[in-house]
Amino acid sequence: GNSVTQMEGPVTLSEEAFLTINCTYTATGYPSLFWYVQYPGEGLQLLLKATKADDKGSNKGFEATYRKETTSFHLEKGSVQVSDSAVYFCALRGAQKLVFGQGTRLTINP
Amino acid sequence: NAGVTQTPKFRILKIGQSMTLQCTQDMNHNYMYWYRQDPGMGLKLIYYSVGAGITDKGEVPNGYNVSRSTTEDFPLRLELAAPSQTSVYFCASSKGQEREKLFFGSGTQLSVL
């Protein structure tokens, strides 16, 4: 079945550092891929998405590229801020439903 | 500006007790979902609904029941609470045309002791 694997957390960085959070997937067919973010005390919200191979999703300075050859959708940001501290979830949608990874907690120190 | 509202935020139950987690949305979304999140795990779908009067099982429905009598409300019922149901529960909703863009509530942290 469909599954998503994210890098283990927690991840702690200093402000202005470069961020990568790895995400790989297993799926039949060509799923759509997503990153969701959960800020403290809030529900998850959609951060970005890509619907086909080589698509790049981007939002709020974050980017992720749909790599079919490596079945990956890694999240990147060039210069993180304290306000980016949150839990990040990679997800895919197959035929009907979303499948989420386990989440990666990111903490940015000033 | 409410979005998806879940109550309560926290609850402790004894084994065998029952309770209902409430979820309401004011965006007129036809799709609604219940997920649970165990520590270090991804979200798992419990039940979902594509509209009032229609519900279907997700990956982990055992021990839960749902109903959808209105577009706005989608309560989740635990009949005989068990320690394995200790988790964080999220309700979410989406429009039919944008099913992957889910709007989530802030969650209910449930402990069964």
XYZ file of C-alpha atoms in Angstrom:
223
model
C 0.000 0.000 0.000
C 0.883 3.666 -0.030
C 3.257 4.943 2.646
C 5.377 7.965 3.519
C 8.645 7.989 5.469
C 10.121 11.185 6.909
C 13.475 11.833 8.493
C 13.586 11.330 12.223
C 13.297 14.389 14.385
C 13.554 16.522 16.267
C 15.630 18.905 14.171
C 17.197 21.957 15.831
C 18.802 24.739 13.807
C 19.985 28.297 14.297
C 18.205 31.186 12.642
C 19.252 31.742 8.993
C 20.477 28.155 8.613
C 19.597 26.035 5.564
C 16.852 23.481 6.144
C 16.240 20.092 4.553
C 13.632 17.642 5.804
C 13.717 14.374 3.888
C 10.610 12.595 2.688
C 10.355 9.439 0.607
C 7.251 7.603 -0.467
C 5.991 4.253 -1.697
C 2.944 4.299 -3.919
C 1.302 2.665 -6.874
C 0.675 4.978 -9.772
C 1.466 8.673 -9.625
C 0.271 10.216 -6.378
C 0.048 13.895 -5.554
C 2.496 14.965 -2.817
C 2.085 17.509 -0.042
C 3.753 19.156 2.912
C 1.583 20.163 5.845
C 2.746 22.264 8.813
C 1.434 22.313 12.375
C 2.295 25.376 14.440
C 2.128 25.076 18.245
C -1.434 24.805 19.510
C -2.953 24.749 16.023
C -4.225 22.205 13.535
C -2.301 21.137 10.444
C -2.405 23.397 7.409
C -1.348 22.820 3.836
C 2.090 24.343 3.123
C 2.714 23.294 -0.480
C 1.924 20.600 -3.010
C 3.072 19.027 -6.286
C 0.851 16.943 -8.508
C 3.243 15.407 -11.062
C 6.864 14.447 -11.551
C 9.376 17.344 -11.629
C 6.784 19.797 -10.299
C 8.105 22.169 -7.654
C 5.771 23.321 -4.908
C 6.647 26.506 -3.036
C 5.192 28.719 -0.323
C 6.548 31.030 2.418
C 10.136 30.449 1.219
C 9.794 26.657 1.413
C 10.245 24.472 -1.668
C 9.908 20.794 -2.522
C 10.409 19.026 -5.857
C 8.545 15.865 -6.872
C 11.300 13.396 -7.798
C 9.823 10.274 -9.333
C 13.188 8.587 -9.965
C 14.097 8.709 -6.273
C 10.476 8.673 -4.963
C 11.264 11.705 -2.859
C 9.741 15.074 -1.953
C 12.284 16.752 0.325
C 11.362 20.058 1.960
C 13.944 22.875 1.788
C 14.293 26.462 2.923
C 17.325 28.636 2.390
C 17.192 30.696 5.585
C 14.947 29.630 8.444
C 13.369 31.915 11.014
C 12.278 31.356 14.604
C 8.673 31.542 13.366
C 9.270 28.384 11.265
C 9.387 26.294 14.444
C 6.639 23.716 13.954
C 5.962 20.082 13.101
C 6.140 19.282 9.377
C 4.219 16.402 7.782
C 4.830 14.925 4.355
C 1.765 13.329 2.749
C 0.577 11.719 -0.456
C -2.818 11.219 -2.001
C -3.476 8.083 -3.959
C -6.883 7.075 -5.249
C -8.980 8.395 -2.396
C -7.308 9.385 0.822
C -4.324 11.236 2.211
C -1.527 9.189 3.790
C 0.723 11.093 6.236
C 4.263 10.604 7.416
C 5.045 10.637 11.133
C 5.985 14.310 11.261
C 9.294 16.051 11.929
C 9.541 18.577 14.754
C 11.656 21.597 13.828
C 12.969 24.078 16.391
C 14.776 27.239 15.322
C 16.909 29.029 17.906
C 17.603 32.762 17.667
C -13.316 33.088 10.994
C -13.795 29.902 13.069
C -12.902 27.169 10.504
C -12.898 23.729 12.156
C -13.652 23.675 15.871
C -13.017 20.661 18.094
C -14.045 20.164 21.691
C -12.812 19.301 24.227
C -9.077 20.068 23.931
C -8.101 17.608 26.652
C -9.853 14.685 28.308
C -8.963 11.846 30.639
C -11.207 8.784 30.592
C -11.297 5.621 32.644
C -11.300 2.264 30.885
C -14.817 1.374 29.779
C -16.183 4.925 29.831
C -17.703 6.473 26.747
C -17.486 9.952 25.293
C -18.125 11.984 22.171
C -15.556 14.229 20.539
C -17.290 17.142 18.889
C -16.315 18.662 15.547
C -18.012 21.457 13.664
C -17.013 23.475 10.591
C -18.488 26.681 9.210
C -17.008 26.579 5.689
C -19.819 24.521 4.110
C -17.343 21.757 3.260
C -18.917 18.492 2.207
C -15.943 16.264 3.160
C -15.078 15.696 6.822
C -12.530 13.395 8.448
C -11.355 12.047 11.790
C -7.677 11.200 12.263
C -5.717 9.970 15.234
C -2.040 10.625 15.837
C -0.022 8.379 18.109
C 3.382 9.560 19.383
C 6.034 9.360 16.645
C 3.496 8.135 14.108
C 1.713 9.681 11.181
C -1.962 10.512 11.174
C -4.234 7.531 10.634
C -7.720 7.940 9.205
C -10.497 6.648 11.469
C -13.676 7.614 9.573
C -14.651 10.059 6.889
C -17.808 11.499 5.383
C -18.505 12.819 1.891
C -21.716 14.585 2.902
C -24.604 14.644 5.343
C -25.942 11.146 5.912
C -22.909 9.397 4.376
C -19.994 7.976 6.363
C -17.304 5.401 5.643
C -14.517 3.611 7.473
C -10.885 4.611 7.239
C -7.815 2.618 8.224
C -8.507 2.246 11.969
C -12.291 2.365 12.635
C -12.536 -0.293 15.367
C -13.795 1.058 18.681
C -15.279 4.219 17.138
C -18.554 5.368 15.622
C -19.537 8.482 13.716
C -22.635 10.178 12.397
C -23.196 13.061 9.993
C -26.688 14.442 10.361
C -25.736 17.949 9.163
C -23.098 19.408 6.866
C -21.502 21.254 9.791
C -21.138 18.553 12.440
C -19.208 15.286 12.506
C -18.992 13.854 16.057
C -16.784 10.878 16.923
C -18.056 8.444 19.538
C -15.954 6.147 21.731
C -18.238 3.569 23.342
C -15.928 1.538 25.601
C -12.678 3.419 26.023
C -9.474 1.367 26.028
C -5.857 2.394 26.750
C -5.056 1.775 23.054
C -7.264 4.754 22.244
C -4.951 7.154 24.056
C -3.993 9.514 21.268
C -4.415 12.976 19.784
C -7.533 13.223 17.616
C -7.859 15.632 14.716
C -10.972 16.539 12.816
C -10.606 17.991 9.318
C -12.747 19.132 6.420
C -12.312 19.867 2.723
C -14.232 20.980 -0.347
C -15.128 18.303 -2.855
C -13.099 19.925 -5.616
C -9.970 20.391 -3.485
C -9.971 17.254 -1.410
C -6.249 17.362 -0.647
C -6.471 20.806 0.946
C -7.656 19.790 4.367
C -8.522 22.279 7.072
C -7.763 20.869 10.500
C -9.021 21.562 13.978
C -6.475 22.064 16.759
C -6.923 18.553 18.146
C -8.180 16.722 21.219
C -5.657 15.051 23.503
C -7.294 11.967 25.008
C -5.836 9.734 27.709
C -7.499 6.472 28.754
C -6.280 5.194 32.115
